[in-house]
Tab-separated table of C-alpha atoms and ligand atoms in Angstrom:
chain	number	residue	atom	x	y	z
G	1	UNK	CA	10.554	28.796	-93.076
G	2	UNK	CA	10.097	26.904	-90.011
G	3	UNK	CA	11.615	27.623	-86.365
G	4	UNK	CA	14.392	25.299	-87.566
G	5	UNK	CA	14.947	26.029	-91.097
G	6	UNK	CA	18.629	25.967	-92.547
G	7	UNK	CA	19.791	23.824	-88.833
G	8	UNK	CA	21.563	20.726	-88.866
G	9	UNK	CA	19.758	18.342	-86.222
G	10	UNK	CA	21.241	15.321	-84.802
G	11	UNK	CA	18.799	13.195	-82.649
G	12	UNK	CA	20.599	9.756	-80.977
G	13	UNK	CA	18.077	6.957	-80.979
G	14	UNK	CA	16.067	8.410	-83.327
G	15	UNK	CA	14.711	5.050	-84.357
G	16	UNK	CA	11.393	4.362	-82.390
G	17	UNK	CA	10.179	6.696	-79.210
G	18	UNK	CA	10.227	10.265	-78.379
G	19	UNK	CA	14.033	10.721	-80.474
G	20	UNK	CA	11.648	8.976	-83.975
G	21	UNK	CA	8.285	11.464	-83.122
G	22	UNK	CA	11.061	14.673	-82.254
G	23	UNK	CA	13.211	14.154	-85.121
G	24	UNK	CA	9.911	14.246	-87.057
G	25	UNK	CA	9.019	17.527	-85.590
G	26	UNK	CA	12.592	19.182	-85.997
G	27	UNK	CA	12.106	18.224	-89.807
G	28	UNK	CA	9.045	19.184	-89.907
G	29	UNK	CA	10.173	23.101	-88.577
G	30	UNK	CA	12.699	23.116	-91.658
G	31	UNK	CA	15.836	20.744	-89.861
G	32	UNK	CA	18.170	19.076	-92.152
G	33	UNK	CA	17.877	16.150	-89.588
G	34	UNK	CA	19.848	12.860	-89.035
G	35	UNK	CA	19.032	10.307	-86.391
G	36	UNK	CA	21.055	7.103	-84.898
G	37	UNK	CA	20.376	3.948	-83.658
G	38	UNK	CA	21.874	0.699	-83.692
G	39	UNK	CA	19.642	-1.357	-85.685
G	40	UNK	CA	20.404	-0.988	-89.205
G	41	UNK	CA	17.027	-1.418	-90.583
G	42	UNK	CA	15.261	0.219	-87.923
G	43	UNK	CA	17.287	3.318	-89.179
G	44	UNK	CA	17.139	3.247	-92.029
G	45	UNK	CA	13.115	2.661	-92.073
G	46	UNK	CA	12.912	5.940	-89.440
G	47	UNK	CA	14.638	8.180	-91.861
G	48	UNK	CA	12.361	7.318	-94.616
G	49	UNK	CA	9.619	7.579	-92.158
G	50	UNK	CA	10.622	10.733	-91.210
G	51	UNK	CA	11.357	12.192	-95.104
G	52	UNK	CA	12.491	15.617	-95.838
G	53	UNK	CA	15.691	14.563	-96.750
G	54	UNK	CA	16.725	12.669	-93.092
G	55	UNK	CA	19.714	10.805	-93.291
G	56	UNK	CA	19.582	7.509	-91.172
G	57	UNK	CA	22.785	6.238	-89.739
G	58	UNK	CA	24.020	2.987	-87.767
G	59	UNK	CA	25.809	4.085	-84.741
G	60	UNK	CA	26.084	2.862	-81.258
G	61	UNK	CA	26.624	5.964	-78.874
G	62	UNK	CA	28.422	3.245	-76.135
G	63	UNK	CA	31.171	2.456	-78.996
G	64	UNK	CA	33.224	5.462	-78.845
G	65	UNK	CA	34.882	4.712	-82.828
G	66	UNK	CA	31.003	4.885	-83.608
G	67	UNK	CA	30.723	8.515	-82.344
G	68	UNK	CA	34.125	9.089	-84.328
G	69	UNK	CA	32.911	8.279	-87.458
G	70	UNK	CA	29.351	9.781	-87.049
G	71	UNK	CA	31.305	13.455	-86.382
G	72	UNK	CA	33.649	12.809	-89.198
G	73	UNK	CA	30.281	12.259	-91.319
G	74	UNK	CA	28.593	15.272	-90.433
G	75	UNK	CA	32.096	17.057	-91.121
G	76	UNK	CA	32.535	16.006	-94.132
G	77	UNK	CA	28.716	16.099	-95.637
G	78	UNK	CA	27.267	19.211	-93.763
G	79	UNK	CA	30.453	20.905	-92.212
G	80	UNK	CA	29.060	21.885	-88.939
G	81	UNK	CA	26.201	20.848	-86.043
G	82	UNK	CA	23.520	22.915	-84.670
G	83	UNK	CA	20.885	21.439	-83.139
G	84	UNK	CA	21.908	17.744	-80.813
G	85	UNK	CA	19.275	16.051	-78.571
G	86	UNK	CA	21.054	13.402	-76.845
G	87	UNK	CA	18.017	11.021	-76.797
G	88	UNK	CA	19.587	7.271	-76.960
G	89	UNK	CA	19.507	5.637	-73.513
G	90	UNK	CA	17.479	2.557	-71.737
G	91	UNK	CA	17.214	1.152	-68.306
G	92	UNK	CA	17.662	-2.523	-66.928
G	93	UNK	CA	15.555	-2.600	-64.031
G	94	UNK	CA	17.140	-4.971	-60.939
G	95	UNK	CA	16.586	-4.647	-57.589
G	96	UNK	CA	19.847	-3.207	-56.042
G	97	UNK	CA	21.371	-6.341	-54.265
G	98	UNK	CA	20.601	-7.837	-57.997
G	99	UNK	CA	22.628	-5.265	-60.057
G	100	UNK	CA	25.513	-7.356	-61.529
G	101	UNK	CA	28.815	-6.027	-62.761
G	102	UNK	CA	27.438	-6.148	-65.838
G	103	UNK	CA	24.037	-4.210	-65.815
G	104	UNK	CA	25.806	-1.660	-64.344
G	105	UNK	CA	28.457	-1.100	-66.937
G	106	UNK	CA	25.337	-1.862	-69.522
G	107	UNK	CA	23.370	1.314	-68.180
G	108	UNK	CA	26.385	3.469	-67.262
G	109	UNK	CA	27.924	2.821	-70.997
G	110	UNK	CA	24.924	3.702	-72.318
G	111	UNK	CA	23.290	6.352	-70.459
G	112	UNK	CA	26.157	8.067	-69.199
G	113	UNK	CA	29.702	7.731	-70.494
G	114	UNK	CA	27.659	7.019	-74.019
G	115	UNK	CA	25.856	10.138	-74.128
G	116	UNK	CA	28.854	12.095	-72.371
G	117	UNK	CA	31.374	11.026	-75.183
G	118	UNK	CA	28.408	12.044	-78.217
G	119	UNK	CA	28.482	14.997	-76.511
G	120	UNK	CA	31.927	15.446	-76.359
G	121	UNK	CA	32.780	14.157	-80.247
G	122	UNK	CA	29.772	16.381	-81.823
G	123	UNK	CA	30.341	19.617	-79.882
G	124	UNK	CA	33.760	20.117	-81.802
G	125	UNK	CA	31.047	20.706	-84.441
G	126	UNK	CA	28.992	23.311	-82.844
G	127	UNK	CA	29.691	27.232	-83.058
G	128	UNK	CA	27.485	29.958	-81.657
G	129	UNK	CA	23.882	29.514	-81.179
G	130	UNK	CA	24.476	25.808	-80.614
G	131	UNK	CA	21.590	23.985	-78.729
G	132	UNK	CA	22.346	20.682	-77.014
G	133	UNK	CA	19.620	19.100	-74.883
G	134	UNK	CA	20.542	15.828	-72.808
G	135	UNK	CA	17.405	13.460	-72.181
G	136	UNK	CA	17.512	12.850	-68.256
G	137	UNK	CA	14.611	11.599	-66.464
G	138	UNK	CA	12.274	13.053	-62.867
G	139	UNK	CA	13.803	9.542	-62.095
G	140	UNK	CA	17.049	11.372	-61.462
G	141	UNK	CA	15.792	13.249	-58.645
G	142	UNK	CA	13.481	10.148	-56.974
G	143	UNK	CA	14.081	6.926	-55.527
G	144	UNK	CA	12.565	3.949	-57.318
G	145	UNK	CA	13.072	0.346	-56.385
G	146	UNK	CA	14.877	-1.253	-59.194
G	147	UNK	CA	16.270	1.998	-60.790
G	148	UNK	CA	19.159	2.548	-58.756
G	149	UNK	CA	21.520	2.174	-61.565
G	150	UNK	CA	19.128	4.132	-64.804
G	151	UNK	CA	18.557	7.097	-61.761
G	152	UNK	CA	22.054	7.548	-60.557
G	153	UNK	CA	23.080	7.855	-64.820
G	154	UNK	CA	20.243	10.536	-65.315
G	155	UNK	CA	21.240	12.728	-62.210
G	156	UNK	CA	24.793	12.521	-63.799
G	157	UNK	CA	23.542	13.881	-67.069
G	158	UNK	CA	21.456	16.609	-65.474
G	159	UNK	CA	25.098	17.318	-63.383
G	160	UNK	CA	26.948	17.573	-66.940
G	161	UNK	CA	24.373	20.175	-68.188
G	162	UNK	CA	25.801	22.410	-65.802
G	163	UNK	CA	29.637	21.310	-66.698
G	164	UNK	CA	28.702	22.175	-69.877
G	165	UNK	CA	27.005	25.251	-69.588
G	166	UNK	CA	29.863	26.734	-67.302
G	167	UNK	CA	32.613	25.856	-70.151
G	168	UNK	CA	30.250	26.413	-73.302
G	169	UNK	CA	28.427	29.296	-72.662
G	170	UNK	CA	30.832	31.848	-73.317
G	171	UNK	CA	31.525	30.335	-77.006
G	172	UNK	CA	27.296	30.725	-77.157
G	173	UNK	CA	26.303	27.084	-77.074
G	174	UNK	CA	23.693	26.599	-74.885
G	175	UNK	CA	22.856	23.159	-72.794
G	176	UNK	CA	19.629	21.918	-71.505
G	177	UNK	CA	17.837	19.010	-69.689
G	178	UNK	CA	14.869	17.440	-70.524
G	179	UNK	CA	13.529	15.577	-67.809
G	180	UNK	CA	10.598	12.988	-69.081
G	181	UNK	CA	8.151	11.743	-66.353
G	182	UNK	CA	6.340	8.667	-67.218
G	183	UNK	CA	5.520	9.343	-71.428
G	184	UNK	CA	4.058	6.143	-73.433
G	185	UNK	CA	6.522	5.218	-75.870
G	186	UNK	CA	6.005	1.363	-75.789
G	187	UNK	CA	9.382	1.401	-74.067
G	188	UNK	CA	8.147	-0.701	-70.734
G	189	UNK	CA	7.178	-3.784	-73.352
G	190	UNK	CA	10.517	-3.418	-74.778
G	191	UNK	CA	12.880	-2.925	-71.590
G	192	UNK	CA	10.973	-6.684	-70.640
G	193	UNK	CA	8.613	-5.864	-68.009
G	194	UNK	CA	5.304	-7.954	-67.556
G	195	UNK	CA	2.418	-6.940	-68.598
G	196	UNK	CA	1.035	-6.667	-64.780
G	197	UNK	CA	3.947	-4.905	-63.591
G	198	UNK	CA	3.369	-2.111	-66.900
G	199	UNK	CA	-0.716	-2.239	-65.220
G	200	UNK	CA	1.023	-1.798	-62.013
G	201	UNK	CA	3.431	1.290	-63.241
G	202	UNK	CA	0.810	2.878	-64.886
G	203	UNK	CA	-1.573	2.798	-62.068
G	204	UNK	CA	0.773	4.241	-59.759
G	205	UNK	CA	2.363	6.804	-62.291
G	206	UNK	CA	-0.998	8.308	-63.158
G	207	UNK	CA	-2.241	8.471	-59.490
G	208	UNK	CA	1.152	9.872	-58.636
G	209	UNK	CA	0.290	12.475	-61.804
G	210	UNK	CA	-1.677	15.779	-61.360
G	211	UNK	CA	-2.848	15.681	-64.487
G	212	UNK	CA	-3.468	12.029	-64.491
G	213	UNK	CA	-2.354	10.429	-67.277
G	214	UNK	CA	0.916	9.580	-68.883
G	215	UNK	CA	2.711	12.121	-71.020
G	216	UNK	CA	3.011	11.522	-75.057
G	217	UNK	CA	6.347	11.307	-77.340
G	218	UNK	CA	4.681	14.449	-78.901
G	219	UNK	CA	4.894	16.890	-75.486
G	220	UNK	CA	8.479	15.691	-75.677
G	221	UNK	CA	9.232	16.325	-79.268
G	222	UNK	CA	7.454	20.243	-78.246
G	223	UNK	CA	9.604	20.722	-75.582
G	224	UNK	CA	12.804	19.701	-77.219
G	225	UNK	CA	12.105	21.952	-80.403
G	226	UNK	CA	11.626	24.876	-77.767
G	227	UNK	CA	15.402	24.228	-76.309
G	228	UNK	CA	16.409	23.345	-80.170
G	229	UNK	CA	14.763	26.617	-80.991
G	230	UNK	CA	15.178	30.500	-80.693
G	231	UNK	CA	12.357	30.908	-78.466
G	232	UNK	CA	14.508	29.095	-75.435
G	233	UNK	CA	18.072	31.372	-76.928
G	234	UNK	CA	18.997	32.948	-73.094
G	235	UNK	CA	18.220	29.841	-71.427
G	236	UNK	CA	20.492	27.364	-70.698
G	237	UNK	CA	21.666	24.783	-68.075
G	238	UNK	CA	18.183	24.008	-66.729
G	239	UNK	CA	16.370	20.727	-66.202
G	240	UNK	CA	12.993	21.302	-67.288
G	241	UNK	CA	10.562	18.163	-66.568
G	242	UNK	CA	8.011	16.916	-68.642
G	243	UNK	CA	5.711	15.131	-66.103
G	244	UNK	CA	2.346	16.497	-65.299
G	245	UNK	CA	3.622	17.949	-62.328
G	246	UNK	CA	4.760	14.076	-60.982
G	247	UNK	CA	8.305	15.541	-59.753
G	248	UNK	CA	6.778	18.802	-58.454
G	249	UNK	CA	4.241	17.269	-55.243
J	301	LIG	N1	9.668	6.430	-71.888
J	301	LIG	C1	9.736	7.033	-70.713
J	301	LIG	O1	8.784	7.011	-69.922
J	301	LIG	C2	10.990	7.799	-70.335
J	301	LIG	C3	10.973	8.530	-69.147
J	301	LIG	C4	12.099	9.264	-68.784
J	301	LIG	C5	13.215	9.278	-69.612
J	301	LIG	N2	13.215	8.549	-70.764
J	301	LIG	C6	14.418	8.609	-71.602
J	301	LIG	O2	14.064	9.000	-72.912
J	301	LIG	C7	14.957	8.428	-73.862
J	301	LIG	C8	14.178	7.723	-74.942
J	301	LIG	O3	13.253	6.832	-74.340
J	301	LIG	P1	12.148	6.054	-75.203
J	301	LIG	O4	11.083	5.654	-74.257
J	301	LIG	O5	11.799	6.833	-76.419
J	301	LIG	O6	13.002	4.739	-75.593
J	301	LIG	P2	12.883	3.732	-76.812
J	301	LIG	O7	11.523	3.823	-77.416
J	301	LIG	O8	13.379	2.417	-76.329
J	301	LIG	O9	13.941	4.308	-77.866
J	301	LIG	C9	15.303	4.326	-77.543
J	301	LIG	C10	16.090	4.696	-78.779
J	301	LIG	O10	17.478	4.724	-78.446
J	301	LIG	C11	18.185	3.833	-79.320
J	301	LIG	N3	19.328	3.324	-78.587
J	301	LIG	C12	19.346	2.556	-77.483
J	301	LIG	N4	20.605	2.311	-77.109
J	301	LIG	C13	21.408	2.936	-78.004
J	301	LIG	C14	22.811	3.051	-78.178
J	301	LIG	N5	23.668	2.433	-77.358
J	301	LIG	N6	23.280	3.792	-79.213
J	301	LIG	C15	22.435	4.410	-80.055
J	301	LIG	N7	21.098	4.328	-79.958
J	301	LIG	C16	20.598	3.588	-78.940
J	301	LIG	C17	17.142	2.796	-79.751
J	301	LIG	O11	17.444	2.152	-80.971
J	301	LIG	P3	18.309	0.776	-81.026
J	301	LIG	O12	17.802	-0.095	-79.922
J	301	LIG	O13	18.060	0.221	-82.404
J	301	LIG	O14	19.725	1.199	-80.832
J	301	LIG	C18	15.935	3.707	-79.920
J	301	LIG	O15	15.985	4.386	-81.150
J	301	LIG	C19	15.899	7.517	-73.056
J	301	LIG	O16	17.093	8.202	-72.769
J	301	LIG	C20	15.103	7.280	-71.773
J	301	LIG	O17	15.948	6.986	-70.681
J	301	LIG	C21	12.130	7.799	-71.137
């Protein structure tokens, strides 16, 4: 039996990135696991990908009837949650005086209120022993031109780790954040950055990195089966950054 075996494991964006390569891992450890996205196929193809019986499902965490009927699922086909990393989030980079109305409510639904309401929809699921783990970012506790927006959502979510640890604890579910630093998920291509200003990033992130280099989907996928897992069980409410030590100097 693995560190995870008989748990039910949701992981939001599980389609691509560290939430595809950490649902992998949970199943992996014994996790009955199902991951989200928006994409249909993408889904779909991730849960095959990830095999072991992983159960795929089209859900948008900004759309709060999504997160209804993802909780009424797992209700109705496992009866109860243990394990949820709130993964699914994304940044529009603009330079403050560019933010429109619109990015902002773009990152904020996403990042924040999405991940806030998935939070608040799944935990009705969750009993003693209960692990959540919000995805924040080091970016939460720097300044970064252009991220004024993506780092204001991730300090939030570090914020509601404590919210939630003061009102869950006593029912035994524990909550956690995982701060990434700079990890190569192909993201930076994605999120429509040049290629000389990903040259540019990564020049700076791995000078700025004691152990110079960027961190791996697979250092995140460790860390978030240690808060998943036992061997994390009297710990809760920290942010615990995955970085090389970026944050830290
Ligand atoms: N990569 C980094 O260096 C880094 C650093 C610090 C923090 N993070 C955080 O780590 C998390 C994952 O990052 P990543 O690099 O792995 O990103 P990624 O490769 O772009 O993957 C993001 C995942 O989230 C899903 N997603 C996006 N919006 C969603 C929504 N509204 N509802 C449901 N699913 C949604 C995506 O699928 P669909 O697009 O199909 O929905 C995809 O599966 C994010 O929260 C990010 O902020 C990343």
């Amino acid at each position: 039996m693995g560190k995870l075996g008989g748990k039910i494991a949701v992981v939001t964006g599980g389609s691509m990135g560290m939430g595809l390569v950490t649902a992998k891992l949970f199943a992996r450890e014994g996790a009955q696991v199902i991951v989200t996205g928006r994409d249909q196929a993408s889904i779909e193809a991730a849960a095959r990908e990830i095999g072991n019986g992983a159960e795929g499902i089209r859900s948008d965490i900004s759309k709060l009837a999504d997160l209804d009927a993802l909780r009424d699922h797992i209700r109705e086909r496992y009866g109860r949650l243990d394990i949820l990393f709130a993964n699914a989030g994304g940044a529009r980079p603009r330079l403050f005086e560019e933010v429109a109305d619109e990015d902002f409510d773009h990152t904020v639904d996403i990042n924040f209120k999405g991940t806030f309401f998935t939070v608040q929809k799944l935990i009705s699921l969750m009993g003693p022993g209960g692990s959540i783990i919000l995805n924040t970012s080091i970016q939460g506790v720097r300044g970064t031109p252009g991220m004024s927006v993506y780092s204001a959502t991730k300090a939030a979510l570090r914020s509601l780790a404590r919210s939630l640890t003061a009102e869950y604890g006593s029912k035994g579910i524990r909550t956690n954040a995982l701060a990434p630093g700079y990890i190569d998920t192909g993201v930076m291509l994605r999120t429509g950055f040049t290629d000389e200003q990903i040259d540019a990033m990564t020049t700076q992130a791995t000078l700025h990195t004691p152990l110079g280099r960027m961190g791996t989907s697979e250092e995140i996928a460790k860390t978030a089966l240690f808060f998943a897992s036992d061997a994390s069980e009297f710990i809760t409410g920290v942010e615990l950054t995955v970085d090389g030590g970026w944050a830290q100097i």
